[in-house]
């Protein structure tokens, strides 16, 4: 086809023990937004790394504009007109925008010319950005603009974007989409990687779906439902989590004017956090990454203790107690980072069970570990939550992300907590496993537990929460019933516009 | 091209065989070394590894030495291994060993010439406390001010050595020693003498303590929640904190245990094999024990075997010096090689070799 920009034929890349890409072929046309869709581990990253010259394919070839294309390194790919915006930014906080942009260029123009170019591009594409500002002061959305502008200055023919919306508020997402549509109108092709189905349906012309390294289908996303896309991605149908009818009980967790200084240079301070959660209720806390999610979890789990009277569990002040005492009292938690925080990578699942369940499950008696019971507990978690592993003796790091997540969340749920706090419970987990985890959370709430779910996945929060609050720069908005919210209002809450609405505090 | 590839989980087989491979490689390289020095490599290896135990001529003398040398090595290495499991690197066991000896000996000598049966137990306690207190200096500095325990504990070794030199020629000097440096000889004071328990075996109280330490450490690390917390702290500090482990307590505990055990070792050495506080009674056990701990895979049983092996190289090395005239430094080189090869082969517990074509990554 004459209008094909990049043609991919039979790309195969195997890593030891896993075939990341198996005979993948598809075409990206000129001036289209092409989605690359797949679960974590489906091979999306490997594929774009091959296009961007970071990884060499084992087999297969690529053609750019009809000519053979085999970049050995990213600079070759850039010279051929391929640019990429990574999920994780590579910017220097201490430098200003123009300096950061210059660092990423092969032959940067004079600073004054560069500043002018940045201003031009940012105006043309509706990406407001001042070249003189220090990057350290920018929000995640603004930082992403720096990366995008850095790419656009090279006049790319193909722009690769890896999960660009994971750090954006809904309003920022709209701005980004406008930019992408403008680029498309000018003839730039965009390869858009995501697992957010609604976004893809709204934005993309075509979608290529990867599953376990293989191409499953290329389709027109606006013509299929999100549900169909999800099933193509997962390869099977799965049940949507459903909440059982149940009554809301007494207040189990009450947090009042909880403030904590930032832990280290890159943390976020918590500012006057207040929240209450009742028995049988799920409180969803949304927000863009890096707005105090980790810090809030640490303050609730007991990893960091706070001023007296700030955290009360069932009416008892636990602010000064550590994680063990809070667990004894019925407050359990699951941090975001699986390896290294929720679980010790090189330890077995049995040992990782002891990590939090030692006392509640009676795995330790007068200081001595009961290995038989500990193994039994790990096996129970594995059985209840369908953790795919050779056995409980397997090291945590040998499990896939989704399976380990099921284990660490299951480990807490199986201990029947009164209050459960989870941070990003389904991050990087495949759709079926995510549905299973959400169902388990809903069941736990139906059995009378109070649950706090901190997540950056708004769809997830809409699906399982009764009330919603947003974290923004370490501040928590008042919570509101999910039933009266839409994505627009949530975006405003996340952007820190606390006073644009009269607060409807219901507790 | 050869690439290293991470194993999904550490190989149990390799964990067990790497020390054996390291020993074998050390023998080969050591043999070459001795060949360059003009000695017959096979004879040298045999002199070091075989003769001390089996040579009919001098095994009678050297065999008991095995336990005498292995006792302190094992005792210190067990303490160190507990800290190493938690990622707390006490490099200054030599200093704690010296301070244990000084405190224990000093406490005893203060009561000279009492013949009370309580003297020796009291000295043991004082020795342990001396080593413990010396280890508490890096512990407190680390937990209070975040200093690096490696540097602090190491530098305190040199402080301890100077204190030793000072007391040997001053405070603890034998008043009847005609002005020579060195304390009274404990071998001539029954109440304070750490004598052989069974004659001709080399078995003294320090060896008994070492065996008890091996068993206790095994139970602690394999069965007790405190040992679990220590391992967890070493494996994943953040997960440990999440679990509820107090990192400060772990630092104090680990440095305390290793300091006290080193102190015991010093006391048993000075009242037994060494016999007196002298300027150079310490023979580097505190440093060699680091090799023993790693050679034994930080595992109590492994340390027991590694301690015996290392003791063998000490005795065999002396023998080789005597019989073959190889320089003493070559023996230290030999021991160093052992650690070097161990660390080198250790890579294979977590990685495997893959032969394949080059990859642009």
XYZ file of C-alpha atoms in Angstrom, chain B residues 8-357:
350
model
C 14.271 -17.149 38.152
C 15.293 -18.176 41.630
C 18.619 -18.935 43.294
C 19.933 -22.384 42.476
C 20.119 -24.680 45.489
C 22.644 -26.915 43.782
C 25.005 -24.057 43.081
C 24.632 -22.681 46.596
C 25.950 -25.989 47.876
C 28.697 -26.652 45.347
C 30.258 -23.203 44.941
C 32.377 -23.553 48.114
C 33.693 -26.884 46.841
C 34.512 -25.397 43.448
C 36.187 -22.450 45.139
C 38.332 -24.815 47.204
C 39.262 -26.789 44.096
C 40.167 -23.651 42.135
C 42.204 -22.375 45.067
C 44.139 -25.635 45.125
C 44.891 -25.356 41.413
C 45.903 -21.696 41.514
C 47.705 -22.181 44.826
C 49.576 -25.119 43.332
C 50.673 -22.920 40.427
C 51.709 -20.247 42.874
C 53.828 -22.694 44.854
C 55.307 -24.024 41.630
C 56.442 -20.504 40.756
C 57.955 -20.241 44.217
C 59.980 -23.315 43.454
C 58.100 -25.834 45.576
C 56.522 -29.001 44.280
C 52.850 -28.049 43.944
C 51.492 -31.485 44.792
C 53.664 -31.774 47.827
C 52.651 -28.271 48.913
C 48.942 -29.002 48.592
C 49.393 -32.279 50.420
C 51.355 -30.563 53.176
C 48.614 -28.016 53.661
C 45.499 -30.167 53.369
C 46.571 -33.696 54.260
C 49.603 -33.810 56.505
C 48.193 -31.816 59.444
C 45.645 -34.562 60.083
C 47.121 -37.727 58.678
C 50.910 -37.464 58.667
C 52.093 -40.060 61.221
C 55.078 -37.938 62.114
C 53.443 -34.715 63.302
C 49.689 -35.248 63.155
C 49.802 -35.965 66.881
C 50.826 -32.379 67.444
C 48.920 -30.669 64.650
C 45.575 -32.445 64.917
C 44.517 -30.787 68.223
C 45.535 -27.495 66.682
C 42.671 -27.885 64.291
C 40.068 -27.289 66.985
C 42.207 -24.672 68.695
C 42.286 -22.601 65.512
C 38.793 -23.435 64.306
C 37.096 -22.601 67.630
C 37.552 -18.814 67.568
C 37.080 -18.655 63.798
C 33.721 -20.400 64.017
C 32.601 -18.471 67.078
C 33.357 -15.102 65.460
C 32.080 -16.111 62.029
C 28.726 -17.239 63.444
C 28.210 -13.807 64.970
C 29.281 -12.046 61.799
C 27.032 -14.212 59.631
C 23.938 -13.161 61.553
C 24.709 -9.511 60.864
C 25.665 -10.188 57.255
C 22.287 -11.850 56.701
C 20.667 -8.581 57.770
C 22.964 -6.518 55.568
C 24.900 -5.168 58.547
C 28.584 -5.365 57.755
C 30.633 -5.670 60.888
C 34.203 -5.727 59.588
C 35.695 -4.958 62.980
C 35.389 -8.322 64.730
C 39.150 -8.231 65.265
C 38.723 -5.166 67.441
C 35.834 -6.673 69.373
C 37.909 -9.806 69.824
C 40.796 -7.802 71.258
C 38.542 -5.768 73.537
C 36.838 -8.937 74.763
C 40.207 -10.383 75.644
C 41.334 -7.226 77.427
C 38.108 -6.814 79.415
C 37.871 -10.475 80.362
C 41.518 -10.771 81.270
C 41.450 -7.464 83.096
C 38.411 -8.479 85.136
C 40.173 -11.685 86.129
C 43.534 -10.107 86.869
C 41.893 -7.589 89.160
C 41.128 -10.487 91.502
C 44.508 -12.231 91.209
C 45.398 -14.582 92.878
C 41.921 -15.703 93.989
C 41.197 -19.353 93.320
C 37.416 -19.020 93.400
C 35.618 -21.229 90.857
C 33.534 -18.186 89.884
C 36.541 -16.374 88.458
C 36.496 -18.014 85.063
C 32.715 -17.655 84.414
C 32.975 -14.035 85.501
C 35.819 -13.509 83.042
C 33.774 -15.057 80.243
C 30.934 -12.630 80.931
C 33.325 -9.693 81.106
C 34.900 -10.781 77.816
C 31.535 -10.984 76.078
C 30.546 -7.600 77.462
C 33.816 -6.077 76.277
C 33.249 -7.246 72.713
C 29.588 -6.239 72.870
C 30.405 -2.743 74.101
C 33.016 -2.259 71.378
C 30.433 -3.279 68.753
C 27.882 -0.919 70.253
C 29.971 2.056 69.164
C 29.330 1.501 65.419
C 25.767 0.381 66.253
C 24.857 3.561 68.095
C 26.636 5.793 65.597
C 24.792 4.065 62.780
C 21.345 4.237 64.308
C 21.759 7.769 65.687
C 23.744 9.491 62.983
C 23.555 7.138 60.017
C 27.291 6.488 59.898
C 28.623 3.572 57.907
C 29.243 0.594 60.188
C 31.870 -0.831 57.839
C 34.185 2.153 58.280
C 33.526 2.701 61.957
C 33.948 -0.917 62.989
C 37.073 -1.306 60.862
C 38.729 1.815 62.229
C 37.916 0.725 65.769
C 40.134 -2.322 65.150
C 43.156 -0.035 65.026
C 42.012 1.784 68.122
C 41.672 -1.575 69.887
C 45.142 -2.607 68.754
C 46.591 0.519 70.283
C 44.697 -0.030 73.503
C 46.082 -3.557 73.518
C 49.622 -2.292 73.082
C 49.043 0.196 75.866
C 47.603 -2.215 78.454
C 50.084 -4.956 77.612
C 52.931 -2.697 78.587
C 51.054 -0.715 81.209
C 47.856 -1.434 83.064
C 47.853 -5.242 82.724
C 51.587 -5.806 82.665
C 52.805 -8.657 84.821
C 54.242 -6.991 87.957
C 56.566 -9.944 88.302
C 57.569 -9.898 84.658
C 60.762 -7.908 85.114
C 59.436 -5.025 83.075
C 58.712 -7.040 79.940
C 55.409 -6.196 78.264
C 52.647 -8.780 78.629
C 50.277 -9.811 81.391
C 50.537 -12.670 83.854
C 50.367 -16.063 82.211
C 46.927 -17.609 82.688
C 48.332 -21.061 82.133
C 49.945 -20.749 85.551
C 46.734 -19.643 87.258
C 44.357 -22.587 87.402
C 41.206 -20.687 88.314
C 41.453 -18.544 85.197
C 43.032 -21.014 82.782
C 40.986 -22.080 79.777
C 42.560 -25.533 79.728
C 41.883 -28.404 77.383
C 38.770 -30.246 78.484
C 39.960 -33.534 77.029
C 43.730 -33.772 76.849
C 45.228 -34.083 73.404
C 42.141 -32.981 71.449
C 42.556 -29.240 71.504
C 39.003 -29.022 72.827
C 38.737 -26.043 75.193
C 35.772 -24.012 76.403
C 35.950 -21.741 73.387
C 35.369 -24.716 71.107
C 32.386 -25.747 73.227
C 31.017 -22.215 72.942
C 31.593 -22.318 69.194
C 29.555 -25.515 68.844
C 26.782 -24.101 71.003
C 26.824 -20.943 68.889
C 26.470 -23.031 65.725
C 23.373 -24.776 67.085
C 21.874 -21.602 68.533
C 22.430 -19.683 65.314
C 20.855 -22.494 63.332
C 17.750 -22.455 65.511
C 17.597 -18.666 65.459
C 17.853 -18.333 61.707
C 15.740 -21.315 60.702
C 13.032 -21.380 63.367
C 12.765 -18.122 65.236
C 10.833 -15.068 64.110
C 13.759 -12.846 65.146
C 15.985 -14.731 62.695
C 13.291 -14.381 60.071
C 13.201 -10.637 60.689
C 16.991 -10.483 60.378
C 16.883 -12.272 57.028
C 13.968 -10.150 55.868
C 15.864 -6.959 56.721
C 18.784 -8.166 54.624
C 16.642 -9.286 51.694
C 14.212 -6.390 51.462
C 14.533 -3.572 54.010
C 11.321 -1.908 52.879
C 9.356 -5.114 53.162
C 10.826 -5.575 56.635
C 9.594 -2.171 57.686
C 6.202 -2.950 56.191
C 6.170 -6.181 58.155
C 6.773 -4.201 61.335
C 10.464 -4.837 61.908
C 12.238 -1.999 63.683
C 15.487 -1.475 61.750
C 17.238 0.159 64.721
C 16.615 -2.883 66.871
C 17.972 -5.181 64.195
C 21.199 -3.157 63.953
C 21.664 -3.177 67.725
C 20.832 -6.881 67.947
C 23.100 -8.007 65.118
C 26.111 -5.915 66.055
C 25.562 -6.873 69.685
C 25.562 -10.609 68.952
C 28.613 -10.471 66.709
C 30.487 -8.251 69.148
C 29.726 -10.477 72.129
C 30.722 -13.673 70.311
C 33.979 -12.062 69.152
C 34.571 -10.949 72.729
C 34.073 -14.514 73.990
C 36.497 -15.774 71.376
C 39.098 -13.235 72.503
C 38.727 -14.187 76.143
C 39.028 -17.927 75.435
C 42.059 -17.306 73.288
C 43.889 -15.157 75.767
C 43.240 -17.471 78.716
C 43.959 -20.599 76.693
C 46.127 -21.002 73.597
C 47.710 -17.547 73.824
C 48.072 -17.661 77.585
C 48.546 -13.963 78.204
C 47.713 -10.482 76.998
C 50.653 -9.535 74.826
C 51.070 -6.865 72.181
C 50.418 -9.309 69.377
C 48.394 -12.140 70.930
C 45.645 -11.549 68.363
C 46.404 -13.442 65.189
C 43.916 -11.951 62.753
C 41.064 -14.334 63.587
C 38.593 -11.476 63.426
C 39.436 -10.827 59.793
C 39.810 -14.449 58.747
C 36.387 -15.106 60.257
C 34.886 -12.885 57.533
C 36.202 -15.344 54.960
C 34.919 -18.229 57.059
C 31.442 -16.678 57.243
C 31.198 -16.283 53.478
C 32.871 -19.590 52.700
C 30.230 -21.203 54.906
C 27.472 -19.414 52.941
C 26.450 -17.542 56.093
C 24.926 -20.849 57.106
C 25.798 -22.148 60.608
C 26.635 -25.664 59.485
C 28.553 -24.325 56.513
C 30.512 -22.071 58.844
C 31.380 -25.040 61.032
C 32.910 -26.814 58.039
C 34.493 -23.649 56.655
C 36.045 -22.883 60.045
C 37.646 -26.310 60.144
C 38.887 -25.902 56.573
C 40.331 -22.490 57.280
C 41.993 -23.785 60.433
C 43.515 -26.484 58.287
C 45.041 -23.924 55.931
C 46.504 -22.107 58.936
C 48.146 -25.208 60.334
C 49.037 -26.623 56.939
C 50.413 -23.253 55.957
C 52.716 -23.174 58.947
C 53.762 -26.680 58.125
C 54.463 -25.715 54.527
C 56.541 -22.787 55.719
C 58.528 -25.118 57.896
C 58.894 -28.072 55.561
C 59.035 -26.443 52.138
C 60.276 -23.006 52.977
C 57.483 -21.140 51.209
C 57.004 -17.594 52.525
C 54.280 -16.920 55.109
C 52.658 -14.319 52.894
C 51.923 -16.970 50.289
C 49.692 -18.694 52.829
C 47.693 -15.515 53.357
C 47.488 -15.156 49.620
C 46.187 -18.696 49.546
C 43.414 -17.833 52.017
C 42.588 -14.674 50.112
C 42.269 -16.699 46.925
C 39.714 -18.879 48.625
C 37.425 -15.899 49.263
C 38.105 -14.501 45.812
C 37.094 -17.701 44.055
C 34.109 -18.121 46.301
C 32.774 -14.698 45.432
C 33.538 -15.303 41.768
C 31.753 -18.644 41.568
C 28.940 -17.278 43.700
C 27.621 -15.485 40.629
C 26.314 -18.807 39.375
C 23.842 -19.246 42.183
C 21.853 -16.352 40.773
C 22.930 -16.406 37.151
C 23.585 -19.002 34.545
C 25.859 -18.883 31.550
C 24.327 -18.830 28.141
C 26.278 -19.244 24.972
C 24.637 -17.375 22.165
C 25.002 -14.632 19.675
